[in-house]
Amino acid sequence: MGIHASLAASLRRQETAASDDWESTYRQMVLFDLAADMELGFFLSYYRNFAVPSIAAILSENGEIPHRPMKRSFDTAIVIYELISNGFDSDRGRGMVSLLNRVHRNVPGTRDDFLYVLITLLVVPIRWIQKQAWRQPTTAELEAATRFFAELGKRMNIQGMPASFAEAEQFFNDYEAANVGPTAAGQALLASTVQVFQSRLPLVLRPLARFMISTMLDDERLVSALGLPRATGLSRRSLRAGLRLRNAIYRRRPLKKDPHFEPGRAGSSVYPGGYSLDHIGPVNIPSKPIAVSHEIS
């Protein structure tokens, strides 16, 4: 596989990265080497939550996604990217962890529900990369990604975070096998957020957004639960061909010098002029008491 010298050099650094330098390794992976695929993986992980009835019910009742789907989607991404870009111990990183804990403090749910939401952000993007990206993730990157979300789980008081990516995958598989199912709430949540994916597409492709999501998810059980149209052989072949072409082009171009995300400058229809941290987060934070003991605090 012939690749540009700058990509090859970055890959060598990622292959030999020290285990205690996990924040920098994960940052390089997400913001530079595999940036486009990581962003798409984060999108796909967000949709999976809607296929779990208990999680879908909470998200629907909260009202943020149905009433402000664009803001909720972009805010969720911004929080993760802020943490990756700045690190947990930076002022901005501490602010994002504080926001997450404040938002989720009174949200009901079991420990496994909270763990699943966090682990989707680890497992889904990595699996997408393993199948579709221009190169495979390195061992150091898998370990760094796992460490990143283990640290986030620790700071959110989520118990039982897996110690390895393989353990995270096993939890993910077992949880989905036991919990994925169709609900009206979950399908309505997906319908309200399709516009976020559409906004990233050329105009001519926007009517195909639901079909494209179905093809990328590539999971019949999940597609059925979300009420999406089923992918066809043609759509799968088209996706593979398009990604092969994209990857071939990417391998021959130099590594971008600017990161995929710059704090405060994420342009979108929600924040066209950028944002400050006090813009991020839900309009209404739940305040009613919870009925279970496995909350985030």
PDB file of N, CA and C in Angstrom, residues 148-213:
ATOM      1  N   PHE A 148      -8.921   6.441  26.994  1.00  0.00           N
ATOM      2  CA  PHE A 148      -9.651   7.713  26.985  1.00  0.00           C
ATOM      3  C   PHE A 148     -11.045   7.532  27.571  1.00  0.00           C
ATOM      4  N   PHE A 149     -11.785   6.536  27.117  1.00  0.00           N
ATOM      5  CA  PHE A 149     -13.152   6.374  27.593  1.00  0.00           C
ATOM      6  C   PHE A 149     -13.205   5.767  28.994  1.00  0.00           C
ATOM      7  N   ALA A 150     -12.185   5.011  29.370  1.00  0.00           N
ATOM      8  CA  ALA A 150     -12.110   4.550  30.756  1.00  0.00           C
ATOM      9  C   ALA A 150     -11.936   5.740  31.691  1.00  0.00           C
ATOM     10  N   GLU A 151     -11.105   6.691  31.276  1.00  0.00           N
ATOM     11  CA  GLU A 151     -10.898   7.891  32.092  1.00  0.00           C
ATOM     12  C   GLU A 151     -12.159   8.738  32.150  1.00  0.00           C
ATOM     13  N   LEU A 152     -12.861   8.865  31.022  1.00  0.00           N
ATOM     14  CA  LEU A 152     -14.113   9.619  31.026  1.00  0.00           C
ATOM     15  C   LEU A 152     -15.130   8.932  31.926  1.00  0.00           C
ATOM     16  N   GLY A 153     -15.222   7.610  31.847  1.00  0.00           N
ATOM     17  CA  GLY A 153     -16.135   6.881  32.722  1.00  0.00           C
ATOM     18  C   GLY A 153     -15.802   7.080  34.183  1.00  0.00           C
ATOM     19  N   LYS A 154     -14.519   7.074  34.514  1.00  0.00           N
ATOM     20  CA  LYS A 154     -14.082   7.293  35.902  1.00  0.00           C
ATOM     21  C   LYS A 154     -14.516   8.667  36.394  1.00  0.00           C
ATOM     22  N   ARG A 155     -14.354   9.677  35.553  1.00  0.00           N
ATOM     23  CA  ARG A 155     -14.687  11.040  35.967  1.00  0.00           C
ATOM     24  C   ARG A 155     -16.187  11.286  36.002  1.00  0.00           C
ATOM     25  N   MET A 156     -16.952  10.400  35.364  1.00  0.00           N
ATOM     26  CA  MET A 156     -18.406  10.478  35.426  1.00  0.00           C
ATOM     27  C   MET A 156     -18.985   9.477  36.421  1.00  0.00           C
ATOM     28  N   ASN A 157     -18.103   8.800  37.149  1.00  0.00           N
ATOM     29  CA  ASN A 157     -18.518   7.842  38.170  1.00  0.00           C
ATOM     30  C   ASN A 157     -19.333   6.685  37.576  1.00  0.00           C
ATOM     31  N   ILE A 158     -18.969   6.276  36.367  1.00  0.00           N
ATOM     32  CA  ILE A 158     -19.585   5.099  35.751  1.00  0.00           C
ATOM     33  C   ILE A 158     -18.705   3.899  36.068  1.00  0.00           C
ATOM     34  N   GLN A 159     -19.229   2.981  36.820  1.00  0.00           N
ATOM     35  CA  GLN A 159     -18.455   1.837  37.277  1.00  0.00           C
ATOM     36  C   GLN A 159     -18.405   0.745  36.215  1.00  0.00           C
ATOM     37  N   GLY A 160     -17.312  -0.035  36.237  1.00  0.00           N
ATOM     38  CA  GLY A 160     -17.221  -1.234  35.408  1.00  0.00           C
ATOM     39  C   GLY A 160     -16.715  -1.009  34.004  1.00  0.00           C
ATOM     40  N   MET A 161     -16.005   0.081  33.748  1.00  0.00           N
ATOM     41  CA  MET A 161     -15.468   0.311  32.407  1.00  0.00           C
ATOM     42  C   MET A 161     -14.489  -0.807  32.038  1.00  0.00           C
ATOM     43  N   PRO A 162     -14.599  -1.364  30.838  1.00  0.00           N
ATOM     44  CA  PRO A 162     -13.702  -2.446  30.412  1.00  0.00           C
ATOM     45  C   PRO A 162     -12.245  -2.006  30.406  1.00  0.00           C
ATOM     46  N   ALA A 163     -11.364  -2.961  30.674  1.00  0.00           N
ATOM     47  CA  ALA A 163      -9.937  -2.664  30.721  1.00  0.00           C
ATOM     48  C   ALA A 163      -9.274  -2.792  29.361  1.00  0.00           C
ATOM     49  N   SER A 164      -9.953  -3.384  28.386  1.00  0.00           N
ATOM     50  CA  SER A 164      -9.383  -3.553  27.052  1.00  0.00           C
ATOM     51  C   SER A 164     -10.466  -3.337  26.003  1.00  0.00           C
ATOM     52  N   PHE A 165     -10.026  -3.112  24.760  1.00  0.00           N
ATOM     53  CA  PHE A 165     -11.001  -2.939  23.692  1.00  0.00           C
ATOM     54  C   PHE A 165     -11.795  -4.220  23.470  1.00  0.00           C
ATOM     55  N   ALA A 166     -11.149  -5.362  23.592  1.00  0.00           N
ATOM     56  CA  ALA A 166     -11.846  -6.646  23.418  1.00  0.00           C
ATOM     57  C   ALA A 166     -12.961  -6.802  24.449  1.00  0.00           C
ATOM     58  N   GLU A 167     -12.701  -6.393  25.684  1.00  0.00           N
ATOM     59  CA  GLU A 167     -13.734  -6.466  26.724  1.00  0.00           C
ATOM     60  C   GLU A 167     -14.864  -5.484  26.416  1.00  0.00           C
ATOM     61  N   ALA A 168     -14.528  -4.318  25.905  1.00  0.00           N
ATOM     62  CA  ALA A 168     -15.556  -3.343  25.539  1.00  0.00           C
ATOM     63  C   ALA A 168     -16.445  -3.897  24.431  1.00  0.00           C
ATOM     64  N   GLU A 169     -15.847  -4.530  23.431  1.00  0.00           N
ATOM     65  CA  GLU A 169     -16.624  -5.140  22.358  1.00  0.00           C
ATOM     66  C   GLU A 169     -17.564  -6.212  22.890  1.00  0.00           C
ATOM     67  N   GLN A 170     -17.078  -7.016  23.835  1.00  0.00           N
ATOM     68  CA  GLN A 170     -17.919  -8.088  24.379  1.00  0.00           C
ATOM     69  C   GLN A 170     -19.112  -7.519  25.128  1.00  0.00           C
ATOM     70  N   PHE A 171     -18.874  -6.489  25.934  1.00  0.00           N
ATOM     71  CA  PHE A 171     -19.997  -5.848  26.631  1.00  0.00           C
ATOM     72  C   PHE A 171     -20.981  -5.274  25.629  1.00  0.00           C
ATOM     73  N   PHE A 172     -20.464  -4.583  24.618  1.00  0.00           N
ATOM     74  CA  PHE A 172     -21.288  -3.969  23.578  1.00  0.00           C
ATOM     75  C   PHE A 172     -22.162  -5.023  22.896  1.00  0.00           C
ATOM     76  N   ASN A 173     -21.558  -6.132  22.498  1.00  0.00           N
ATOM     77  CA  ASN A 173     -22.304  -7.191  21.817  1.00  0.00           C
ATOM     78  C   ASN A 173     -23.384  -7.780  22.712  1.00  0.00           C
ATOM     79  N   ASP A 174     -23.017  -8.070  23.955  1.00  0.00           N
ATOM     80  CA  ASP A 174     -23.972  -8.689  24.886  1.00  0.00           C
ATOM     81  C   ASP A 174     -25.129  -7.748  25.199  1.00  0.00           C
ATOM     82  N   TYR A 175     -24.819  -6.473  25.407  1.00  0.00           N
ATOM     83  CA  TYR A 175     -25.856  -5.500  25.740  1.00  0.00           C
ATOM     84  C   TYR A 175     -26.838  -5.366  24.589  1.00  0.00           C
ATOM     85  N   GLU A 176     -26.341  -5.213  23.365  1.00  0.00           N
ATOM     86  CA  GLU A 176     -27.239  -5.048  22.232  1.00  0.00           C
ATOM     87  C   GLU A 176     -28.075  -6.301  21.998  1.00  0.00           C
ATOM     88  N   ALA A 177     -27.480  -7.472  22.176  1.00  0.00           N
ATOM     89  CA  ALA A 177     -28.242  -8.713  21.990  1.00  0.00           C
ATOM     90  C   ALA A 177     -29.420  -8.784  22.947  1.00  0.00           C
ATOM     91  N   ALA A 178     -29.249  -8.226  24.139  1.00  0.00           N
ATOM     92  CA  ALA A 178     -30.290  -8.305  25.168  1.00  0.00           C
ATOM     93  C   ALA A 178     -31.264  -7.132  25.134  1.00  0.00           C
ATOM     94  N   ASN A 179     -30.885  -6.023  24.489  1.00  0.00           N
ATOM     95  CA  ASN A 179     -31.681  -4.803  24.669  1.00  0.00           C
ATOM     96  C   ASN A 179     -32.198  -4.123  23.410  1.00  0.00           C
ATOM     97  N   VAL A 180     -31.633  -4.348  22.266  1.00  0.00           N
ATOM     98  CA  VAL A 180     -32.070  -3.645  21.053  1.00  0.00           C
ATOM     99  C   VAL A 180     -33.471  -4.090  20.654  1.00  0.00           C
ATOM    100  N   GLY A 181     -34.328  -3.122  20.346  1.00  0.00           N
ATOM    101  CA  GLY A 181     -35.686  -3.437  19.922  1.00  0.00           C
ATOM    102  C   GLY A 181     -36.399  -2.197  19.419  1.00  0.00           C
ATOM    103  N   PRO A 182     -37.439  -2.373  18.617  1.00  0.00           N
ATOM    104  CA  PRO A 182     -38.144  -1.220  18.040  1.00  0.00           C
ATOM    105  C   PRO A 182     -39.088  -0.549  19.025  1.00  0.00           C
ATOM    106  N   THR A 183     -39.119   0.769  18.983  1.00  0.00           N
ATOM    107  CA  THR A 183     -40.122   1.549  19.719  1.00  0.00           C
ATOM    108  C   THR A 183     -40.489   2.768  18.886  1.00  0.00           C
ATOM    109  N   ALA A 184     -41.680   3.283  19.111  1.00  0.00           N
ATOM    110  CA  ALA A 184     -42.086   4.509  18.423  1.00  0.00           C
ATOM    111  C   ALA A 184     -41.184   5.671  18.826  1.00  0.00           C
ATOM    112  N   ALA A 185     -40.781   5.697  20.097  1.00  0.00           N
ATOM    113  CA  ALA A 185     -39.918   6.777  20.579  1.00  0.00           C
ATOM    114  C   ALA A 185     -38.571   6.757  19.875  1.00  0.00           C
ATOM    115  N   GLY A 186     -37.980   5.572  19.759  1.00  0.00           N
ATOM    116  CA  GLY A 186     -36.683   5.465  19.112  1.00  0.00           C
ATOM    117  C   GLY A 186     -36.732   5.866  17.651  1.00  0.00           C
ATOM    118  N   GLN A 187     -37.777   5.450  16.961  1.00  0.00           N
ATOM    119  CA  GLN A 187     -37.899   5.785  15.542  1.00  0.00           C
ATOM    120  C   GLN A 187     -38.158   7.275  15.350  1.00  0.00           C
ATOM    121  N   ALA A 188     -38.899   7.873  16.276  1.00  0.00           N
ATOM    122  CA  ALA A 188     -39.136   9.320  16.197  1.00  0.00           C
ATOM    123  C   ALA A 188     -37.850  10.108  16.454  1.00  0.00           C
ATOM    124  N   LEU A 189     -37.012   9.615  17.382  1.00  0.00           N
ATOM    125  CA  LEU A 189     -35.737  10.272  17.653  1.00  0.00           C
ATOM    126  C   LEU A 189     -34.837  10.247  16.420  1.00  0.00           C
ATOM    127  N   LEU A 190     -34.799   9.094  15.769  1.00  0.00           N
ATOM    128  CA  LEU A 190     -33.989   9.010  14.558  1.00  0.00           C
ATOM    129  C   LEU A 190     -34.518   9.955  13.496  1.00  0.00           C
ATOM    130  N   ALA A 191     -35.831   9.976  13.312  1.00  0.00           N
ATOM    131  CA  ALA A 191     -36.428  10.835  12.292  1.00  0.00           C
ATOM    132  C   ALA A 191     -36.080  12.297  12.538  1.00  0.00           C
ATOM    133  N   SER A 192     -36.034  12.693  13.801  1.00  0.00           N
ATOM    134  CA  SER A 192     -35.755  14.101  14.108  1.00  0.00           C
ATOM    135  C   SER A 192     -34.291  14.458  13.913  1.00  0.00           C
ATOM    136  N   THR A 193     -33.405  13.463  13.937  1.00  0.00           N
ATOM    137  CA  THR A 193     -31.970  13.756  13.828  1.00  0.00           C
ATOM    138  C   THR A 193     -31.398  13.467  12.449  1.00  0.00           C
ATOM    139  N   VAL A 194     -32.178  12.898  11.551  1.00  0.00           N
ATOM    140  CA  VAL A 194     -31.679  12.642  10.196  1.00  0.00           C
ATOM    141  C   VAL A 194     -31.218  13.936   9.538  1.00  0.00           C
ATOM    142  N   GLN A 195     -31.849  15.042   9.883  1.00  0.00           N
ATOM    143  CA  GLN A 195     -31.478  16.321   9.288  1.00  0.00           C
ATOM    144  C   GLN A 195     -30.028  16.693   9.579  1.00  0.00           C
ATOM    145  N   VAL A 196     -29.486  16.209  10.691  1.00  0.00           N
ATOM    146  CA  VAL A 196     -28.092  16.507  11.019  1.00  0.00           C
ATOM    147  C   VAL A 196     -27.175  15.841   9.998  1.00  0.00           C
ATOM    148  N   PHE A 197     -27.451  14.583   9.701  1.00  0.00           N
ATOM    149  CA  PHE A 197     -26.663  13.874   8.692  1.00  0.00           C
ATOM    150  C   PHE A 197     -26.882  14.496   7.306  1.00  0.00           C
ATOM    151  N   GLN A 198     -28.124  14.840   7.017  1.00  0.00           N
ATOM    152  CA  GLN A 198     -28.425  15.454   5.715  1.00  0.00           C
ATOM    153  C   GLN A 198     -27.641  16.743   5.510  1.00  0.00           C
ATOM    154  N   SER A 199     -27.462  17.503   6.588  1.00  0.00           N
ATOM    155  CA  SER A 199     -26.775  18.791   6.461  1.00  0.00           C
ATOM    156  C   SER A 199     -25.324  18.632   6.030  1.00  0.00           C
ATOM    157  N   ARG A 200     -24.761  17.441   6.194  1.00  0.00           N
ATOM    158  CA  ARG A 200     -23.375  17.182   5.789  1.00  0.00           C
ATOM    159  C   ARG A 200     -23.274  16.651   4.361  1.00  0.00           C
ATOM    160  N   LEU A 201     -24.403  16.423   3.707  1.00  0.00           N
ATOM    161  CA  LEU A 201     -24.415  15.821   2.381  1.00  0.00           C
ATOM    162  C   LEU A 201     -24.628  16.870   1.289  1.00  0.00           C
ATOM    163  N   PRO A 202     -24.147  16.599   0.071  1.00  0.00           N
ATOM    164  CA  PRO A 202     -24.524  17.437  -1.067  1.00  0.00           C
ATOM    165  C   PRO A 202     -26.038  17.392  -1.264  1.00  0.00           C
ATOM    166  N   LEU A 203     -26.605  18.456  -1.795  1.00  0.00           N
ATOM    167  CA  LEU A 203     -28.064  18.547  -1.951  1.00  0.00           C
ATOM    168  C   LEU A 203     -28.653  17.350  -2.684  1.00  0.00           C
ATOM    169  N   VAL A 204     -27.959  16.868  -3.705  1.00  0.00           N
ATOM    170  CA  VAL A 204     -28.501  15.787  -4.513  1.00  0.00           C
ATOM    171  C   VAL A 204     -28.624  14.480  -3.725  1.00  0.00           C
ATOM    172  N   LEU A 205     -27.837  14.323  -2.663  1.00  0.00           N
ATOM    173  CA  LEU A 205     -27.854  13.086  -1.880  1.00  0.00           C
ATOM    174  C   LEU A 205     -28.755  13.159  -0.645  1.00  0.00           C
ATOM    175  N   ARG A 206     -29.225  14.326  -0.297  1.00  0.00           N
ATOM    176  CA  ARG A 206     -29.976  14.468   0.947  1.00  0.00           C
ATOM    177  C   ARG A 206     -31.249  13.636   1.014  1.00  0.00           C
ATOM    178  N   PRO A 207     -31.981  13.463  -0.101  1.00  0.00           N
ATOM    179  CA  PRO A 207     -33.164  12.592  -0.024  1.00  0.00           C
ATOM    180  C   PRO A 207     -32.824  11.122   0.289  1.00  0.00           C
ATOM    181  N   LEU A 208     -31.565  10.747   0.108  1.00  0.00           N
ATOM    182  CA  LEU A 208     -31.141   9.365   0.334  1.00  0.00           C
ATOM    183  C   LEU A 208     -30.553   9.148   1.726  1.00  0.00           C
ATOM    184  N   ALA A 209     -30.671  10.141   2.601  1.00  0.00           N
ATOM    185  CA  ALA A 209     -29.982  10.087   3.897  1.00  0.00           C
ATOM    186  C   ALA A 209     -30.359   8.851   4.708  1.00  0.00           C
ATOM    187  N   ARG A 210     -31.649   8.537   4.813  1.00  0.00           N
ATOM    188  CA  ARG A 210     -32.072   7.380   5.616  1.00  0.00           C
ATOM    189  C   ARG A 210     -31.525   6.082   5.024  1.00  0.00           C
ATOM    190  N   PHE A 211     -31.524   5.996   3.719  1.00  0.00           N
ATOM    191  CA  PHE A 211     -31.015   4.802   3.054  1.00  0.00           C
ATOM    192  C   PHE A 211     -29.506   4.673   3.272  1.00  0.00           C
ATOM    193  N   MET A 212     -28.805   5.795   3.242  1.00  0.00           N
ATOM    194  CA  MET A 212     -27.358   5.787   3.464  1.00  0.00           C
ATOM    195  C   MET A 212     -27.020   5.386   4.894  1.00  0.00           C
ATOM    196  N   ILE A 213     -27.786   5.889   5.856  1.00  0.00           N
ATOM    197  CA  ILE A 213     -27.560   5.512   7.254  1.00  0.00           C
ATOM    198  C   ILE A 213     -27.764   4.015   7.430  1.00  0.00           C
TER     199      ILE A 213
END
